[in-house]
Every structure is written in structure tokens, then in C-alpha cells.
MMTF fields as JSON, N, C-alpha, C and O atoms, coordinates in Angstrom:
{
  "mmtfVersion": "1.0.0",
  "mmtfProducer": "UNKNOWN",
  "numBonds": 587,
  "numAtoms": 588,
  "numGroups": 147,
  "numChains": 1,
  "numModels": 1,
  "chainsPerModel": [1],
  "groupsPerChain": [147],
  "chainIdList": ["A"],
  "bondAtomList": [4, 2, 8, 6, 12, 10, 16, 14, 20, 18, 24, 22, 28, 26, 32, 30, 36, 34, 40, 38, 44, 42, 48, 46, 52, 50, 56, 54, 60, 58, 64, 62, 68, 66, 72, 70, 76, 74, 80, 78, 84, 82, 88, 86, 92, 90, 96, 94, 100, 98, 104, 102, 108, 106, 112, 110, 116, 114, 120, 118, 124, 122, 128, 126, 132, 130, 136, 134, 140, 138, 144, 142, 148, 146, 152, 150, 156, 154, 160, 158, 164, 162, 168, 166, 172, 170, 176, 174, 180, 178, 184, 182, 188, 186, 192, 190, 196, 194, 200, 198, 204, 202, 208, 206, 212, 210, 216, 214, 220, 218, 224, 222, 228, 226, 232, 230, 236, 234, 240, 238, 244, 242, 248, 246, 252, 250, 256, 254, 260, 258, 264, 262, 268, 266, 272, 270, 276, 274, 280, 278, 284, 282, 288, 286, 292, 290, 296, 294, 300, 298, 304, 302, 308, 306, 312, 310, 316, 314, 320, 318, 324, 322, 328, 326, 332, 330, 336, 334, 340, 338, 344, 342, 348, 346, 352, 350, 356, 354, 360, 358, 364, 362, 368, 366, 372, 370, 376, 374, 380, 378, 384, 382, 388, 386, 392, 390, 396, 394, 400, 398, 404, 402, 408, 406, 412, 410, 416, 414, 420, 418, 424, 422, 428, 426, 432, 430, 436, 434, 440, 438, 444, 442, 448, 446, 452, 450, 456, 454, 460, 458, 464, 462, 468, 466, 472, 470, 476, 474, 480, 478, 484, 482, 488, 486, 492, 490, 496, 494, 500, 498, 504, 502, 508, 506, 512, 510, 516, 514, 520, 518, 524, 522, 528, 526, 532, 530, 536, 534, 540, 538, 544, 542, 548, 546, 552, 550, 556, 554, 560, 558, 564, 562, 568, 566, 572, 570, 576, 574, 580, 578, 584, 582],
  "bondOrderList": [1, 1, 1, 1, 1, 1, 1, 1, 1, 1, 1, 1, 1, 1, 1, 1, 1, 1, 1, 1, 1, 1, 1, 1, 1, 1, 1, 1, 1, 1, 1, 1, 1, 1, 1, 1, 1, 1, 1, 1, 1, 1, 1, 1, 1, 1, 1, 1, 1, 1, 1, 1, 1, 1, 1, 1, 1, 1, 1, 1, 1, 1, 1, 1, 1, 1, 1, 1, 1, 1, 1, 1, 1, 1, 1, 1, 1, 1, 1, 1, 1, 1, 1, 1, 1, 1, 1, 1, 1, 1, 1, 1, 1, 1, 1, 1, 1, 1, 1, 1, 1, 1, 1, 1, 1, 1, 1, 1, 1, 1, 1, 1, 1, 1, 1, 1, 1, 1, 1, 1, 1, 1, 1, 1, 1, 1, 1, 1, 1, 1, 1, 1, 1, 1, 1, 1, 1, 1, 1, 1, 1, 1, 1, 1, 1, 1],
  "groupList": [{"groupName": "UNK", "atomNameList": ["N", "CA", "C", "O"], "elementList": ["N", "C", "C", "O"], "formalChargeList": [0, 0, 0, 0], "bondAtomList": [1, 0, 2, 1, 3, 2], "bondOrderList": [1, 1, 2], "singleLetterCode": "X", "chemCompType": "L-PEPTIDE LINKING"}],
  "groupTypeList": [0, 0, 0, 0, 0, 0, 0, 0, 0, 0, 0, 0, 0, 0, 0, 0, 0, 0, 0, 0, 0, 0, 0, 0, 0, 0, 0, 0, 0, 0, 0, 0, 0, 0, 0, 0, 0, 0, 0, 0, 0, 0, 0, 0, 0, 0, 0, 0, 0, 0, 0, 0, 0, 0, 0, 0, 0, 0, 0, 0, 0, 0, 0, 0, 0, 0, 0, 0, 0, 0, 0, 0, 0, 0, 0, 0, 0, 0, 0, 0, 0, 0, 0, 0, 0, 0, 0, 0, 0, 0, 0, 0, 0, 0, 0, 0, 0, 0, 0, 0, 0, 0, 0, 0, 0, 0, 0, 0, 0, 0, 0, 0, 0, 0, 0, 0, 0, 0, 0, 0, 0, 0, 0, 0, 0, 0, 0, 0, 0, 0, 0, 0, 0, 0, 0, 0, 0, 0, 0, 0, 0, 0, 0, 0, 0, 0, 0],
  "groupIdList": [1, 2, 3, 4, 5, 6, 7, 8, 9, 10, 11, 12, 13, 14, 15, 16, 17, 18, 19, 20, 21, 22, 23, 24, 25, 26, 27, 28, 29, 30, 31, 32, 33, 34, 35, 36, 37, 38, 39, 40, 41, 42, 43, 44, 45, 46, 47, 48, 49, 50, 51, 52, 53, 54, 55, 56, 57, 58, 59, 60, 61, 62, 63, 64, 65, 66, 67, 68, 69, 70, 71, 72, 73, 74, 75, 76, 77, 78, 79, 80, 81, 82, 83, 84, 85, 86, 87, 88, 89, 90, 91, 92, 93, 94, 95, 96, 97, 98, 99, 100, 101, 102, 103, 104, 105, 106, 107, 108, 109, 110, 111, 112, 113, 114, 115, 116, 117, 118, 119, 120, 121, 122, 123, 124, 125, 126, 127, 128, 129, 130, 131, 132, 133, 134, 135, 136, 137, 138, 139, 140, 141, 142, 143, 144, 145, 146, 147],
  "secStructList": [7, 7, 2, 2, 2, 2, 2, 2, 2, 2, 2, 2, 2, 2, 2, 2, 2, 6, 7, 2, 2, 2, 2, 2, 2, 2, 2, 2, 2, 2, 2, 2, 2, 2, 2, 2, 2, 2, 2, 2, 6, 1, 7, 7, 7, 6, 6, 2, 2, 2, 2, 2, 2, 2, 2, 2, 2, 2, 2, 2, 2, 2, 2, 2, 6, 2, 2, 2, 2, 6, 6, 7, 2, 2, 2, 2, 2, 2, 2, 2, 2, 2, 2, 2, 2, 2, 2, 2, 2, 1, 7, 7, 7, 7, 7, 6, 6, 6, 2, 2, 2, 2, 2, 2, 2, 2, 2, 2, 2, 2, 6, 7, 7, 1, 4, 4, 4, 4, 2, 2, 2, 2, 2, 2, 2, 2, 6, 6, 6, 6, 6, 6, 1, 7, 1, 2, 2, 2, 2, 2, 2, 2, 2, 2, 2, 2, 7],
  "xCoordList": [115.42, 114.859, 115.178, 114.886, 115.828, 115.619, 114.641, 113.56, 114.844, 113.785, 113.162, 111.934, 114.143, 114.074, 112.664, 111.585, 113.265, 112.372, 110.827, 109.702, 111.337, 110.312, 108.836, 107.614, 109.718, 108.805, 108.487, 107.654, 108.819, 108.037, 107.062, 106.104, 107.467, 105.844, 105.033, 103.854, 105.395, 104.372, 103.174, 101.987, 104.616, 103.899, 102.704, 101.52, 103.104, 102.38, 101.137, 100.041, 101.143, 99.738, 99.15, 97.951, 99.626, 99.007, 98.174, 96.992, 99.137, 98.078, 97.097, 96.201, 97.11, 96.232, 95.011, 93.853, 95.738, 94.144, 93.659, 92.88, 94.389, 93.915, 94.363, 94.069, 95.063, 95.206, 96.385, 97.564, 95.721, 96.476, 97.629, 98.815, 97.016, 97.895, 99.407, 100.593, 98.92, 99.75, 100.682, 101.897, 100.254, 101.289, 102.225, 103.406, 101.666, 102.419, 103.453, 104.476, 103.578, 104.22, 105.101, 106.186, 105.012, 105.705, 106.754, 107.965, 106.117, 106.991, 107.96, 108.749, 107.598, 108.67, 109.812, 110.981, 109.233, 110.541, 111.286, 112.507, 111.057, 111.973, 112.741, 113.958, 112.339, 112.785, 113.902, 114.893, 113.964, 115.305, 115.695, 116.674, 115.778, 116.969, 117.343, 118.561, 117.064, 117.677, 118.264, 119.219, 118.101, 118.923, 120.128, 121.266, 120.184, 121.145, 122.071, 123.251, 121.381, 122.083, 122.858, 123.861, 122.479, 123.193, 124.126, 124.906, 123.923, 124.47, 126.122, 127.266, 125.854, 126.628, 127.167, 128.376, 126.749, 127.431, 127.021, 127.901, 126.311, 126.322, 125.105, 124.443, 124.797, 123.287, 123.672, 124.825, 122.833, 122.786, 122.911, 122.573, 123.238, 123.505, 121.971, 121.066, 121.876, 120.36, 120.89, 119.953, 122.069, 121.996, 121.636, 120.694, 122.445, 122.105, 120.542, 119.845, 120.149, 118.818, 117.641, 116.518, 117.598, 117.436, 117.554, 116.596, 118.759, 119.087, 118.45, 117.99, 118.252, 117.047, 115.537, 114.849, 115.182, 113.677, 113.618, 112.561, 115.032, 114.139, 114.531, 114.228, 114.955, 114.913, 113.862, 113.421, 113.136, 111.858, 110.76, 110.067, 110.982, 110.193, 110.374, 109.396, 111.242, 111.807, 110.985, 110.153, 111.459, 110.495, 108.909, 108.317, 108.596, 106.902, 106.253, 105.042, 107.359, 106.931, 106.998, 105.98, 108.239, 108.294, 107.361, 107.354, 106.406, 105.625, 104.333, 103.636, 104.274, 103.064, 102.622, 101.582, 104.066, 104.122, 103.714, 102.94, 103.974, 103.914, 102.297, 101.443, 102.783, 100.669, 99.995, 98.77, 100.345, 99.34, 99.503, 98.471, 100.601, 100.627, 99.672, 99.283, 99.592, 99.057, 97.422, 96.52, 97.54, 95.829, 95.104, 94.155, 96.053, 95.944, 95.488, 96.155, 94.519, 93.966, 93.728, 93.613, 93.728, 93.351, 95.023, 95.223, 96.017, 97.264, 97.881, 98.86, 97.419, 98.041, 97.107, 97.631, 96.306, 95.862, 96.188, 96.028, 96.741, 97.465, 98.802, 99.222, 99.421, 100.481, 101.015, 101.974, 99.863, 99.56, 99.175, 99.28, 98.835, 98.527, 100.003, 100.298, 100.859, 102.074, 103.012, 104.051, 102.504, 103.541, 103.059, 103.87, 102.163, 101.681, 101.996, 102.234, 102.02, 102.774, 104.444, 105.028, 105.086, 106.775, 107.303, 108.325, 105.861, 106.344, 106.641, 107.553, 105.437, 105.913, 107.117, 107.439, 107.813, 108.858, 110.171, 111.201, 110.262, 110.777, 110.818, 110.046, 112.283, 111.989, 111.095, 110.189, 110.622, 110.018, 110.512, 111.633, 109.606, 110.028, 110.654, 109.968, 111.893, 112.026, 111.167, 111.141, 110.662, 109.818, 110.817, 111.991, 110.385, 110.78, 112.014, 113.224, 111.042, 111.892, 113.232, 114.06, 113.062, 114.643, 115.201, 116.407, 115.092, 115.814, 116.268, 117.288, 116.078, 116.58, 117.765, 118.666, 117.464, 118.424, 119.699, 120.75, 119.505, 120.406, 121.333, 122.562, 120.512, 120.996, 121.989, 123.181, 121.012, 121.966, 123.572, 124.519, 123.528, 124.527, 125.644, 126.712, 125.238, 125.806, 126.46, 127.566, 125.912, 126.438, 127.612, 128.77, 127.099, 128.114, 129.46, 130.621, 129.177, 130.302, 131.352, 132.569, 130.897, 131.545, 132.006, 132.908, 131.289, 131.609, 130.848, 130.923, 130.253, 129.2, 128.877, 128.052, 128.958, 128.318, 127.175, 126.075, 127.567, 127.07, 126.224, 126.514, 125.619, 124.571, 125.934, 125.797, 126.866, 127.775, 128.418, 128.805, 128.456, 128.702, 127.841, 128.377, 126.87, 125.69, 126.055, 125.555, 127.004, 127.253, 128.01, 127.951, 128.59, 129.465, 128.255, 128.42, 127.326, 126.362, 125.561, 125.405, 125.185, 124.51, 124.937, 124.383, 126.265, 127.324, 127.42, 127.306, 127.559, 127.487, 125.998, 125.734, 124.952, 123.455, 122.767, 122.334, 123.032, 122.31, 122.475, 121.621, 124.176, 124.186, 122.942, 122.074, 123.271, 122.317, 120.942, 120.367, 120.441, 118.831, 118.242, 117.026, 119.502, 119.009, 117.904, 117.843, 116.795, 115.915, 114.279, 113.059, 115.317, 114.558, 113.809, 112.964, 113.954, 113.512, 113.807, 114.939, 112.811, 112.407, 114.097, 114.644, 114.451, 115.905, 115.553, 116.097, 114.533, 113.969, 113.502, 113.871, 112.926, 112.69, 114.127, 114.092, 114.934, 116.359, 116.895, 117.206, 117.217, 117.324, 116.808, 117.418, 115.565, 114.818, 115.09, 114.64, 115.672, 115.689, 117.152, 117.191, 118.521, 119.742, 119.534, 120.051, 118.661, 119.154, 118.551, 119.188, 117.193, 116.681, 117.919, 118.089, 118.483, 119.133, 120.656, 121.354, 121.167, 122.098, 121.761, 122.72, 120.702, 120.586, 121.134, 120.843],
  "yCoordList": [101.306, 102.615, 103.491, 103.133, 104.728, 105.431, 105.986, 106.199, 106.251, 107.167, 108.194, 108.264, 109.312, 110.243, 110.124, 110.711, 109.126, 108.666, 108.013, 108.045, 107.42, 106.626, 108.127, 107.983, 109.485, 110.456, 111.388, 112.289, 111.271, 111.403, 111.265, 111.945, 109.838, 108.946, 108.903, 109.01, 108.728, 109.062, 110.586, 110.741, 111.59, 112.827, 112.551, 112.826, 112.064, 112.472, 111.638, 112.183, 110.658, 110.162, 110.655, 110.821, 111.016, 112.337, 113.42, 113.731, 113.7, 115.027, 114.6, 115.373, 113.224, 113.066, 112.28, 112.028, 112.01, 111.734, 112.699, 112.381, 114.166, 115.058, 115.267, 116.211, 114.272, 114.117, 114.885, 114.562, 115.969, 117.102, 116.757, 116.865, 116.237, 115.784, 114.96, 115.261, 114.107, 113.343, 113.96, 113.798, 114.542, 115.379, 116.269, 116.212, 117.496, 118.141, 117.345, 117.388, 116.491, 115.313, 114.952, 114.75, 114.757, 114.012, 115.207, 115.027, 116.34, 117.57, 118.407, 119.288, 117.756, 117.613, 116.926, 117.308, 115.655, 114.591, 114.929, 114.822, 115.133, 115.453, 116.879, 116.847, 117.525, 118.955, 118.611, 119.331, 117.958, 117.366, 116.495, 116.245, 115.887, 114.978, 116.271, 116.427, 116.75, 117.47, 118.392, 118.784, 119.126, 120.143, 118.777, 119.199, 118.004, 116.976, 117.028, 117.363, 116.623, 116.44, 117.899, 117.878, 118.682, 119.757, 120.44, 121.291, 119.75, 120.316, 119.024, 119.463, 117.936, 116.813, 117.277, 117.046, 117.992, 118.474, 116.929, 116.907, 115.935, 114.934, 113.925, 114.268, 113.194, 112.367, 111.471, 111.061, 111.243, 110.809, 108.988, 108.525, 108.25, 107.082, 106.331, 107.07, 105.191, 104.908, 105.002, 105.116, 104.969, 104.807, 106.778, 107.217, 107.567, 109.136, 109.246, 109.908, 108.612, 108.804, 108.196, 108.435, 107.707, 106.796, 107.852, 108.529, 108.102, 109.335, 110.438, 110.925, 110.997, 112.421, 111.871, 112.587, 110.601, 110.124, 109.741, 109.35, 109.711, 109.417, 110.691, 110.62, 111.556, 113.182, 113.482, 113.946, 113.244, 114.146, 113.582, 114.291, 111.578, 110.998, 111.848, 112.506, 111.934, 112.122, 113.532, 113.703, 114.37, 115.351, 115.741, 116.667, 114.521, 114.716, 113.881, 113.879, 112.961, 112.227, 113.298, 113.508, 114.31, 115.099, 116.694, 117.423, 116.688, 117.513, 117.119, 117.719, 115.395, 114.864, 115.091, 115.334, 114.895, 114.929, 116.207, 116.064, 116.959, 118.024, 119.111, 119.892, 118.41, 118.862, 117.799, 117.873, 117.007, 116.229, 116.749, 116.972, 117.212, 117.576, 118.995, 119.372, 119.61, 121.155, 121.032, 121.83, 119.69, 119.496, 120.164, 120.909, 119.494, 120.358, 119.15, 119.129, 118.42, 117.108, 117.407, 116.681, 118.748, 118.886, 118.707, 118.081, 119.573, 119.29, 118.21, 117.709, 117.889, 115.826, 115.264, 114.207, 115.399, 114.149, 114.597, 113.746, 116.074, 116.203, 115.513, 114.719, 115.666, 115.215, 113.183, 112.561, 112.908, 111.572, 111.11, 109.919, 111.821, 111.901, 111.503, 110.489, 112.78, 112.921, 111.473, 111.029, 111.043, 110.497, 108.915, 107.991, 108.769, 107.601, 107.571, 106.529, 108.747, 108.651, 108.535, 107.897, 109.218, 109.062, 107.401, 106.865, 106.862, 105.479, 104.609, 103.783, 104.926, 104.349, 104.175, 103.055, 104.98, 104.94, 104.45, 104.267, 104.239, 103.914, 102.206, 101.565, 101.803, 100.387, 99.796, 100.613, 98.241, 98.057, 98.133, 97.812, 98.544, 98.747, 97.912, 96.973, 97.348, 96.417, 96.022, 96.855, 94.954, 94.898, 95.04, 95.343, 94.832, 94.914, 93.961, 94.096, 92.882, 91.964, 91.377, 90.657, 92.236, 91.69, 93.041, 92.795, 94.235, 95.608, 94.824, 94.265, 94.52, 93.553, 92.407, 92.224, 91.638, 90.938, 91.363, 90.752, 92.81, 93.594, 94.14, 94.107, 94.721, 95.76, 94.172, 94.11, 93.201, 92.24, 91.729, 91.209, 91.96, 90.874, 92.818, 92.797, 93.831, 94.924, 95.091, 95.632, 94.687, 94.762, 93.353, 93.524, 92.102, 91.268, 91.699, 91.493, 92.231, 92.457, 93.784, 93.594, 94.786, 95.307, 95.293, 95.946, 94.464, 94.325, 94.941, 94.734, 95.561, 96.627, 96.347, 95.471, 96.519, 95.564, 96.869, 96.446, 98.794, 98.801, 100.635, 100.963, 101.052, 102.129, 103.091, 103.756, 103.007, 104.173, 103.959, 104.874, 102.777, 102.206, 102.74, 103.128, 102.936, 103.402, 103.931, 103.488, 104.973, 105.368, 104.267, 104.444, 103.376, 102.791, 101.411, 101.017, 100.992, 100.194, 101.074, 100.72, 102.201, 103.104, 103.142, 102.95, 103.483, 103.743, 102.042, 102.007, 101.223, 99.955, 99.559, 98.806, 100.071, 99.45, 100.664, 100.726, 101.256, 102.578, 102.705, 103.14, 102.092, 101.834, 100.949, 101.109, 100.059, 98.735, 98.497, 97.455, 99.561, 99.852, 100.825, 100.986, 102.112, 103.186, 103.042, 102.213, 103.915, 103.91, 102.322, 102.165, 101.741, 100.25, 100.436, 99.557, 101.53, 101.354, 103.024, 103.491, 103.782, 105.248, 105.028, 103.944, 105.86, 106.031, 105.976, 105.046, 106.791, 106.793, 105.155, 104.834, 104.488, 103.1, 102.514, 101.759, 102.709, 101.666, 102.298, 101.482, 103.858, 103.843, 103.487, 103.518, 103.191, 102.606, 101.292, 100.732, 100.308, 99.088, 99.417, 99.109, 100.181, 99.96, 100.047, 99.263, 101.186, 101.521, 100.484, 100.13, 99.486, 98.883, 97.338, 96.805, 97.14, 96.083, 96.322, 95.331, 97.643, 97.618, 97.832, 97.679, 98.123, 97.895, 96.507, 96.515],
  "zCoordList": [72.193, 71.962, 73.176, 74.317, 72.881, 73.912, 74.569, 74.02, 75.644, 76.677, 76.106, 76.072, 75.48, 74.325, 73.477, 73.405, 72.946, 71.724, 72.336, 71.837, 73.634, 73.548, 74.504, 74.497, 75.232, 75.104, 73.771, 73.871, 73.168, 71.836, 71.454, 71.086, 71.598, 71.111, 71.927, 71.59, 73.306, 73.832, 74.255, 74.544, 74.017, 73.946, 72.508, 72.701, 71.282, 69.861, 70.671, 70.539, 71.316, 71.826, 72.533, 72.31, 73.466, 74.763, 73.592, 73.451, 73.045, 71.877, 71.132, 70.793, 70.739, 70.016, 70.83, 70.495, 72.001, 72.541, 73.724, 74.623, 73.512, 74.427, 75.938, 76.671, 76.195, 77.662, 78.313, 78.463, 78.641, 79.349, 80.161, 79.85, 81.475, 82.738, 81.859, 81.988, 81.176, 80.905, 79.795, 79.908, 78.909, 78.089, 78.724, 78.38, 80.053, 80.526, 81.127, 80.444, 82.363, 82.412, 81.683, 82.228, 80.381, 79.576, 79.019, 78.89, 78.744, 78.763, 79.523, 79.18, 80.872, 81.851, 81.886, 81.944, 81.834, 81.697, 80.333, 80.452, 79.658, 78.214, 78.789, 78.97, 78.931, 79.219, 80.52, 80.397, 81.381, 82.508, 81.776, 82.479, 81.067, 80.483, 79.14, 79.225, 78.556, 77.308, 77.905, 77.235, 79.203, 79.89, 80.882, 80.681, 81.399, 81.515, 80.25, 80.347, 78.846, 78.062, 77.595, 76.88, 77.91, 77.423, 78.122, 77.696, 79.93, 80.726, 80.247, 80.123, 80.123, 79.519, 78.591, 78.613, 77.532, 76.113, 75.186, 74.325, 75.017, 74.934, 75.157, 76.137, 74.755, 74.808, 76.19, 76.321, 77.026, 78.065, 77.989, 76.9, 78.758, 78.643, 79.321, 79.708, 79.376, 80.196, 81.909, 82.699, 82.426, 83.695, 83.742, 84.403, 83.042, 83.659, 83.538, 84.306, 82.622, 82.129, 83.277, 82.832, 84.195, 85.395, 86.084, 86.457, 86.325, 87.407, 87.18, 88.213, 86.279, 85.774, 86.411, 87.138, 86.044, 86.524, 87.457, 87.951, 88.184, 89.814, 90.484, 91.674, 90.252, 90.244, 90.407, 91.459, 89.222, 88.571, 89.973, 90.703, 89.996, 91.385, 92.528, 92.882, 93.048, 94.216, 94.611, 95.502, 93.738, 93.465, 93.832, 94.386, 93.213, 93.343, 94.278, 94.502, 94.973, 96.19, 97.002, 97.663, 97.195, 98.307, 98.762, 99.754, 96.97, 96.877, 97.672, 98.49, 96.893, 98.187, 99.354, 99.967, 99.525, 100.919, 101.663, 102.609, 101.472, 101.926, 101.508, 101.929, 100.47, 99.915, 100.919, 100.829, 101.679, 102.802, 103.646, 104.279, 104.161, 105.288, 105.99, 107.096, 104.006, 104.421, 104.086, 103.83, 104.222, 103.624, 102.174, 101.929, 101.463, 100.518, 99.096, 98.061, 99.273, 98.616, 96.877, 95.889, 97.102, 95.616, 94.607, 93.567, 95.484, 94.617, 95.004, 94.453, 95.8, 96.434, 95.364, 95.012, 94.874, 93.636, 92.328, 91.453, 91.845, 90.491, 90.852, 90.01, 91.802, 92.044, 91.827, 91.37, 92.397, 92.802, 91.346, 91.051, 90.647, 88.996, 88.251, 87.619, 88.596, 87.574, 88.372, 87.882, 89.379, 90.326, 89.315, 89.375, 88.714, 88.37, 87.096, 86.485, 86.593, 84.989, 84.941, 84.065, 85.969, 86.293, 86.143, 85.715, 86.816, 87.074, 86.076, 86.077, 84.791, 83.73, 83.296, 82.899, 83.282, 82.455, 83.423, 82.774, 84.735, 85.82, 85.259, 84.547, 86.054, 86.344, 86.841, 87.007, 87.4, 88.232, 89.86, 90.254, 90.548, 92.256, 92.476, 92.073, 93.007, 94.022, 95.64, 96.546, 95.74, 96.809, 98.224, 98.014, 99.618, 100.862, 100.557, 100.379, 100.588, 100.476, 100.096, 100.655, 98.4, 97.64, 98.274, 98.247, 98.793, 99.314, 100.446, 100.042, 101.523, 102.463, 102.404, 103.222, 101.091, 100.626, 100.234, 100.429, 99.478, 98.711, 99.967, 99.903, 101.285, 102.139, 102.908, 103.21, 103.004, 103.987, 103.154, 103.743, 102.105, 101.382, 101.591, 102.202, 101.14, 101.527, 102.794, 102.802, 103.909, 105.269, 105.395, 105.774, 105.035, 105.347, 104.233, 104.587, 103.055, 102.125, 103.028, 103.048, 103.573, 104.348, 105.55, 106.074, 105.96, 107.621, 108.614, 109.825, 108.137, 109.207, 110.002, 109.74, 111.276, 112.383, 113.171, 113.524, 113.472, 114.165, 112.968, 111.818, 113.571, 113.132, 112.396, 111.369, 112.967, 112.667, 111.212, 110.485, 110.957, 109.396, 108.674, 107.635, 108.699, 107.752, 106.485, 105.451, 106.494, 105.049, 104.474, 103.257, 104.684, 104.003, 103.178, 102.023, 103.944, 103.506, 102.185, 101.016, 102.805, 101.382, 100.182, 99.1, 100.56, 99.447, 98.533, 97.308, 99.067, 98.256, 98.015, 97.077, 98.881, 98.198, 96.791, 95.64, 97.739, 96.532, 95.038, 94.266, 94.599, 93.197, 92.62, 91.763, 93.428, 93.126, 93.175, 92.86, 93.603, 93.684, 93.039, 93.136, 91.815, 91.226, 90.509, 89.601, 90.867, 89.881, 90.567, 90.512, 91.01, 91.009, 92.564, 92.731, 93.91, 94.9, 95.719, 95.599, 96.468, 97.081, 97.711, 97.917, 97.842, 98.972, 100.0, 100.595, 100.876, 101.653, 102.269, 103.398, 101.677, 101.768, 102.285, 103.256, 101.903, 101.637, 102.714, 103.581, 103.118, 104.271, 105.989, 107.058, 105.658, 107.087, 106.888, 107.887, 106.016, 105.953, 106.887, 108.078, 106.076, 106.345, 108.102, 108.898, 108.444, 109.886, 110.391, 111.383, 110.122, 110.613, 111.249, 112.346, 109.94, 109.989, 110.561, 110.778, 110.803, 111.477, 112.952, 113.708, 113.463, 114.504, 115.602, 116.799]
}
């Protein structure tokens, strides 16, 4: 089933059981993948479709953020709201742990030995973690471990 489809159904449930936060949400994510798809000329595949939702994440992590910073608790918990409905439909996280594994087998496959490699490790981990782990995360691991 597609993503598509599968916000559909979940929007017709949001309406029928009232739930605001979560319908608008859900009207979001449909609305960036159908402008993808149109910007595509074409129905989106599941990897573009990944790439639109960790968009939409990336997004509302960096709204967090910044709604904390300005002390601003009331739109840091709508946020922290939509950030919990995004997830649904997201893979599961990859933990520290297997990101480490991924970044180490990345560095010995290239050779990387010192900080200045860095893009070349990204460039081979980042496929491999779309959708599944924050970028942000994967970069404090890479610099960590090329140290």
C-alpha cells in the first residue's frame, strides 16, 4: 500500500474521530508528496517518498529547536505533537549503535583515516540511513569516529 493511500485512510480517521492536530498533519504530508509528484510529472517511488518525510522531519525538528531556544513551550509542544505523528509513517530509528556500525564499515570501505575525509564517509553512509536515522545524529558519530 502506498503512503498515498495509506494518508487517506488515515486522514478519513482523523475526521471521524475529530482529531485536529493529527488531521492537519496528515494534510501536510499528502500535500509535499503530491507537489513532489507533480513537480516529478509522475507518482513517487517509496525511496522519494522517504525523502519528502524526512523533509517534512527535519523541518519540525528544526522548528523545535528554535521554539526552545526562544522559550516558546507553547509552540515547542504543537510541534513536538506533529513531530510524533511524522514518525509514524517514518521507518524505525536506527539506534547509536547500528549508526556506528554503518559509519565504521563506511570509513574502512573508503579509507578514511583523517577529519578531512568527512564528505566522502557521508556520501557512502547517508544513502544507507535515509529516512531510518536524524542527519544531524550521523554526523557527530562520523566526526566522532574520524577523529
Amino acid at each position: 500500500m502506498s503512503l498515498l493511500s495509506t494518508l487517506n485512510d488515515d486522514m478519513k480517521q482523523a475526521m471521524k474521530a475529530k482529531d485536529k492536530d493529527k488531521l492537519q498533519v496528515i494534510r501536510m504530508l499528502k500535500a509535499s508528496i503530491q507537489n513532489e509528484q507533480i513537480k516529478a510529472g509522475r507518482d513517487l517511488n517509496e525511496d522519494e517518498e522517504l525523502t519528502v518525510l524526512s523533509r517534512e522531519m527535519k523541518q519540525r525538528r528544526d522548528s523545535l529547536t528554535e521554539f526552545e531556544k526562544a522559550d516558546r513551550e507553547d509552540l515547542a509542544e504543537k510541534v513536538k505533537t506533529e513531530i510524533a505523528i511524522v514518525e509514524q509513517y517514518l521507518p524505525a530509528q536506527l539506534s547509536d549503535e547500528e549508526i556506528r556500525q554503518i559509519v565504521a564499515a563506511a570509513i574502512e570501505k573508503t579509507g578514511a583515516a583523517s577529519p578531512k575525509e568527512f564528505g566522502k564517509v557521508m556520501g557512502v553512509v547517508m544513502p544507507q540511513v535515509k529516512g531510518k536515522a536524524d542527519g544531524n545524529q550521523v554526523n557527530a558519530i562520523v566526526k566522532e569516529l574520524l577523529q
